């Protein structure tokens, strides 16, 4: 689907940069290079939209996420796309149908605004890990709008329960609305917090949600990439895992979790056995990514 407003923004950025270049012929070299960069990028975004089959990572909604307000601060893109997604799901997905909610979210993320969900391709790696493990108690770090939780709830055993930790209360509320619409709200619990908050969220998981020694079968890491390793260490220190528990980690290559990957290499055959799944960053096929699936060997 063409996004003509995106094409117009690209053309405007390009035109403004070219106009400035024309007005400042003696500007310093660095400034001229930056202006040429803006002009080229703007033109590429505009042309990309006009092709009718735009490349996702050249779309304004993708660039805005990385050039604009950082998801690391607010974990929302800053242009209301998360709320727009919730409204879109309510309008277009059949009620009580998780498959249809997933389809509508994937469609929105490809055609309207790029979203940082695990996406349909890497999502299949997550699906298969759950089908192999048949977990009863699952923990997700990083709910966002609830897409990966929908996928997990769809394939986990009927008596299983997923607990999903989300740092941003607005994201947690959006996920809850989408899950209620898809009728999985009683199988998934979102908890606003993070495991590095001095013990408060860990305590809530034990006291309010029945987390016990050896009782956690599956963990999905998809939050702050620098927190993957310390948060996994916290889970291990709580003694919640058992031999055979599985941890899946998204985005190990992009944006990247190098310390986590190095740790899994170092522990290979000792406390963990890891498979590395080569994949692509969500909703496009140009940027490569890695998903790690690790079996816990020691408990
Ligand atoms: C990449 S998104 C998660 C995508 C989601 N798993 C999916 O595939 O649909 C990352 C989410 O993690 C949240 N987050 C960031 N740091 C966190 C932390 N330390 N603990 C829990 N959630 C965190 C962000 O607010 C954001 O909603």
Tab-separated table of C-alpha atoms in Angstrom, residues 38-269:
chain	number	residue	atom	x	y	z
A	38	UNK	CA	19.273	14.201	3.927
A	39	UNK	CA	18.477	15.019	0.312
A	40	UNK	CA	19.320	11.469	-0.826
A	41	UNK	CA	17.477	9.778	2.037
A	42	UNK	CA	14.384	11.950	1.538
A	43	UNK	CA	14.378	11.227	-2.200
A	44	UNK	CA	14.847	7.495	-1.532
A	45	UNK	CA	11.888	7.463	0.907
A	46	UNK	CA	9.667	9.324	-1.597
A	47	UNK	CA	10.617	7.109	-4.548
A	48	UNK	CA	10.309	3.993	-2.396
A	49	UNK	CA	6.690	4.855	-1.572
A	50	UNK	CA	5.847	5.665	-5.178
A	51	UNK	CA	7.029	2.257	-6.434
A	52	UNK	CA	3.840	0.719	-4.981
A	53	UNK	CA	5.895	-2.101	-3.355
A	54	UNK	CA	7.935	-0.161	-0.820
A	55	UNK	CA	10.972	-1.644	0.928
A	56	UNK	CA	9.989	-1.504	4.631
A	57	UNK	CA	13.291	-0.197	6.022
A	58	UNK	CA	13.161	2.815	3.667
A	59	UNK	CA	9.676	3.781	4.895
A	60	UNK	CA	9.200	6.859	7.016
A	61	UNK	CA	7.571	4.821	9.820
A	62	UNK	CA	10.737	2.666	10.094
A	63	UNK	CA	13.191	5.574	9.903
A	64	UNK	CA	11.188	7.637	12.359
A	65	UNK	CA	11.498	4.917	14.965
A	66	UNK	CA	15.294	5.065	14.789
A	67	UNK	CA	15.877	8.749	13.976
A	68	UNK	CA	13.164	10.171	16.187
A	69	UNK	CA	12.357	9.536	19.803
A	70	UNK	CA	14.343	6.531	20.930
A	71	UNK	CA	12.333	3.449	21.903
A	72	UNK	CA	14.937	3.054	24.643
A	73	UNK	CA	13.487	6.010	26.549
A	74	UNK	CA	9.729	5.678	26.169
A	75	UNK	CA	9.466	2.396	24.291
A	76	UNK	CA	6.796	3.931	22.096
A	77	UNK	CA	7.573	5.406	18.681
A	78	UNK	CA	6.203	8.800	19.698
A	79	UNK	CA	3.699	9.150	16.857
A	80	UNK	CA	0.809	7.212	18.415
A	81	UNK	CA	1.306	4.099	16.295
A	82	UNK	CA	0.852	1.733	19.267
A	83	UNK	CA	-2.592	3.191	20.057
A	84	UNK	CA	-3.408	3.211	16.334
A	85	UNK	CA	-2.573	-0.496	16.215
A	86	UNK	CA	-4.993	-1.243	19.079
A	87	UNK	CA	-7.788	0.666	17.325
A	88	UNK	CA	-6.974	-1.099	14.040
A	89	UNK	CA	-7.177	-4.537	15.705
A	90	UNK	CA	-10.541	-3.700	17.357
A	91	UNK	CA	-11.903	-2.623	13.962
A	92	UNK	CA	-10.468	-5.266	11.675
A	93	UNK	CA	-9.746	-8.467	13.626
A	94	UNK	CA	-12.537	-10.959	14.292
A	95	UNK	CA	-13.385	-11.117	17.983
A	96	UNK	CA	-12.159	-14.134	19.989
A	97	UNK	CA	-9.838	-15.153	17.152
A	98	UNK	CA	-6.104	-14.934	18.040
A	99	UNK	CA	-5.100	-16.048	14.527
A	100	UNK	CA	-6.983	-13.144	13.042
A	101	UNK	CA	-5.498	-10.664	15.553
A	102	UNK	CA	-2.005	-11.874	14.561
A	103	UNK	CA	-2.859	-11.531	10.865
A	104	UNK	CA	-4.173	-7.987	11.350
A	105	UNK	CA	-1.124	-6.906	13.408
A	106	UNK	CA	1.277	-8.318	10.797
A	107	UNK	CA	-0.644	-6.533	8.071
A	108	UNK	CA	-0.619	-3.215	9.984
A	109	UNK	CA	3.125	-3.555	10.657
A	110	UNK	CA	3.921	-4.135	6.987
A	111	UNK	CA	1.448	-1.750	5.376
A	112	UNK	CA	0.942	1.097	7.865
A	113	UNK	CA	3.626	1.544	10.540
A	114	UNK	CA	6.667	-0.524	11.329
A	115	UNK	CA	6.246	-2.136	14.778
A	116	UNK	CA	8.903	-3.785	16.935
A	117	UNK	CA	7.007	-7.082	17.296
A	118	UNK	CA	8.917	-10.323	16.786
A	119	UNK	CA	6.995	-10.536	13.488
A	120	UNK	CA	5.677	-13.415	11.437
A	121	UNK	CA	8.982	-14.995	10.331
A	122	UNK	CA	10.916	-14.996	13.606
A	123	UNK	CA	7.588	-15.691	15.329
A	124	UNK	CA	7.629	-19.165	13.779
A	125	UNK	CA	10.905	-19.927	15.586
A	126	UNK	CA	9.182	-18.978	18.838
A	127	UNK	CA	6.120	-21.088	17.942
A	128	UNK	CA	8.293	-24.156	17.247
A	129	UNK	CA	10.255	-23.770	20.498
A	130	UNK	CA	6.975	-23.774	22.439
A	131	UNK	CA	5.591	-26.729	20.499
A	132	UNK	CA	8.812	-28.668	21.265
A	133	UNK	CA	8.828	-27.742	24.975
A	134	UNK	CA	5.093	-27.934	25.834
A	135	UNK	CA	5.597	-25.454	28.735
A	136	UNK	CA	3.014	-24.959	31.476
A	137	UNK	CA	4.436	-21.756	32.997
A	138	UNK	CA	5.934	-19.165	30.653
A	139	UNK	CA	7.588	-15.803	31.331
A	140	UNK	CA	8.055	-13.064	28.744
A	141	UNK	CA	10.204	-9.970	29.286
A	142	UNK	CA	8.970	-7.190	26.957
A	143	UNK	CA	5.232	-7.294	26.169
A	144	UNK	CA	4.987	-4.218	23.869
A	145	UNK	CA	1.538	-4.468	22.183
A	146	UNK	CA	1.078	-8.147	23.007
A	147	UNK	CA	1.878	-9.673	19.603
A	148	UNK	CA	4.381	-12.333	20.743
A	149	UNK	CA	2.087	-13.207	23.669
A	150	UNK	CA	-0.746	-13.835	21.184
A	151	UNK	CA	1.530	-16.184	19.269
A	152	UNK	CA	2.635	-17.994	22.432
A	153	UNK	CA	-0.900	-18.336	23.801
A	154	UNK	CA	-1.994	-19.799	20.475
A	155	UNK	CA	0.476	-22.704	20.592
A	156	UNK	CA	1.026	-23.326	24.321
A	157	UNK	CA	-0.892	-26.178	26.036
A	158	UNK	CA	-4.461	-25.326	27.016
A	159	UNK	CA	-3.654	-25.412	30.755
A	160	UNK	CA	-0.541	-23.219	30.415
A	161	UNK	CA	-0.246	-19.602	31.586
A	162	UNK	CA	1.995	-16.833	30.285
A	163	UNK	CA	3.243	-14.021	32.540
A	164	UNK	CA	4.520	-11.042	30.587
A	165	UNK	CA	6.584	-8.238	32.162
A	166	UNK	CA	6.319	-4.786	30.606
A	167	UNK	CA	8.179	-1.675	31.643
A	168	UNK	CA	5.785	0.837	30.032
A	169	UNK	CA	2.222	0.946	31.515
A	170	UNK	CA	0.753	2.371	28.278
A	171	UNK	CA	2.083	-0.596	26.286
A	172	UNK	CA	0.751	-3.001	28.921
A	173	UNK	CA	-2.732	-1.436	28.647
A	174	UNK	CA	-2.700	-1.726	24.832
A	175	UNK	CA	-1.650	-5.381	25.045
A	176	UNK	CA	-4.475	-6.122	27.502
A	177	UNK	CA	-7.068	-4.573	25.157
A	178	UNK	CA	-5.798	-6.626	22.224
A	179	UNK	CA	-5.740	-9.858	24.262
A	180	UNK	CA	-9.274	-9.257	25.543
A	181	UNK	CA	-10.439	-8.689	21.984
A	182	UNK	CA	-8.782	-11.980	20.947
A	183	UNK	CA	-10.221	-13.694	24.044
A	184	UNK	CA	-6.889	-14.834	25.501
A	185	UNK	CA	-6.976	-12.411	28.464
A	186	UNK	CA	-7.489	-15.223	31.004
A	187	UNK	CA	-4.398	-17.139	29.803
A	188	UNK	CA	-1.953	-14.234	29.819
A	189	UNK	CA	-1.119	-11.849	32.668
A	190	UNK	CA	0.804	-8.635	32.094
A	191	UNK	CA	2.791	-7.247	35.015
A	192	UNK	CA	4.055	-3.669	34.838
A	193	UNK	CA	7.612	-3.558	36.123
A	194	UNK	CA	11.080	-4.920	35.364
A	195	UNK	CA	13.322	-7.530	36.924
A	196	UNK	CA	16.039	-4.963	37.724
A	197	UNK	CA	13.863	-2.842	40.048
A	198	UNK	CA	15.537	-3.969	43.261
A	199	UNK	CA	13.501	-7.125	43.793
A	200	UNK	CA	9.963	-5.747	43.738
A	201	UNK	CA	8.846	-7.449	40.483
A	202	UNK	CA	10.663	-10.688	41.414
A	203	UNK	CA	8.842	-10.625	44.746
A	204	UNK	CA	5.465	-10.070	43.048
A	205	UNK	CA	6.080	-13.026	40.742
A	206	UNK	CA	6.675	-15.276	43.773
A	207	UNK	CA	4.061	-13.852	46.139
A	208	UNK	CA	1.208	-13.024	43.743
A	209	UNK	CA	1.774	-15.280	40.747
A	210	UNK	CA	3.018	-18.530	42.293
A	211	UNK	CA	6.563	-18.628	40.877
A	212	UNK	CA	8.425	-21.407	42.747
A	213	UNK	CA	11.755	-23.221	42.566
A	214	UNK	CA	11.972	-25.229	39.342
A	215	UNK	CA	8.486	-24.155	38.259
A	216	UNK	CA	9.331	-22.069	35.168
A	217	UNK	CA	9.401	-23.947	31.856
A	218	UNK	CA	9.902	-21.248	29.255
A	219	UNK	CA	11.318	-17.716	29.049
A	220	UNK	CA	11.134	-15.321	26.103
A	221	UNK	CA	13.581	-12.395	26.236
A	222	UNK	CA	12.553	-9.458	24.044
A	223	UNK	CA	13.083	-6.293	26.114
A	224	UNK	CA	16.084	-4.024	26.718
A	225	UNK	CA	18.929	-5.879	24.977
A	226	UNK	CA	21.493	-4.859	27.623
A	227	UNK	CA	19.246	-6.427	30.287
A	228	UNK	CA	19.074	-9.906	28.681
A	229	UNK	CA	22.060	-11.312	30.569
A	230	UNK	CA	21.510	-9.654	33.985
A	231	UNK	CA	17.795	-10.549	33.914
A	232	UNK	CA	18.522	-14.159	32.923
A	233	UNK	CA	21.012	-14.277	35.808
A	234	UNK	CA	18.291	-13.013	38.177
A	235	UNK	CA	15.934	-15.769	36.990
A	236	UNK	CA	18.673	-18.389	37.488
A	237	UNK	CA	19.498	-16.992	40.957
A	238	UNK	CA	15.804	-17.280	41.927
A	239	UNK	CA	16.142	-21.024	41.027
A	240	UNK	CA	12.948	-20.885	38.958
A	241	UNK	CA	14.380	-22.900	36.038
A	242	UNK	CA	14.743	-26.684	35.865
A	243	UNK	CA	16.790	-28.885	33.517
A	244	UNK	CA	14.866	-28.759	30.244
A	245	UNK	CA	13.569	-25.198	30.695
A	246	UNK	CA	14.019	-23.247	27.477
A	247	UNK	CA	14.980	-19.598	26.928
A	248	UNK	CA	14.416	-17.920	23.559
A	249	UNK	CA	16.058	-14.533	22.916
A	250	UNK	CA	15.120	-12.245	20.012
A	251	UNK	CA	17.251	-9.507	18.371
A	252	UNK	CA	20.574	-10.999	19.401
A	253	UNK	CA	22.202	-9.558	16.256
A	254	UNK	CA	20.108	-6.386	15.718
A	255	UNK	CA	19.936	-4.210	17.824
A	256	UNK	CA	22.204	-6.861	19.407
A	257	UNK	CA	22.872	-8.582	22.720
A	258	UNK	CA	26.600	-9.434	22.380
A	259	UNK	CA	27.221	-10.147	26.073
A	260	UNK	CA	24.288	-12.561	26.154
A	261	UNK	CA	25.534	-14.354	23.040
A	262	UNK	CA	29.096	-14.563	24.413
A	263	UNK	CA	27.748	-15.987	27.688
A	264	UNK	CA	25.774	-18.684	25.851
A	265	UNK	CA	28.898	-19.587	23.811
A	266	UNK	CA	30.967	-19.810	26.980
A	267	UNK	CA	28.358	-21.976	28.752
A	268	UNK	CA	27.720	-24.280	25.797
A	269	UNK	CA	27.479	-27.871	27.042
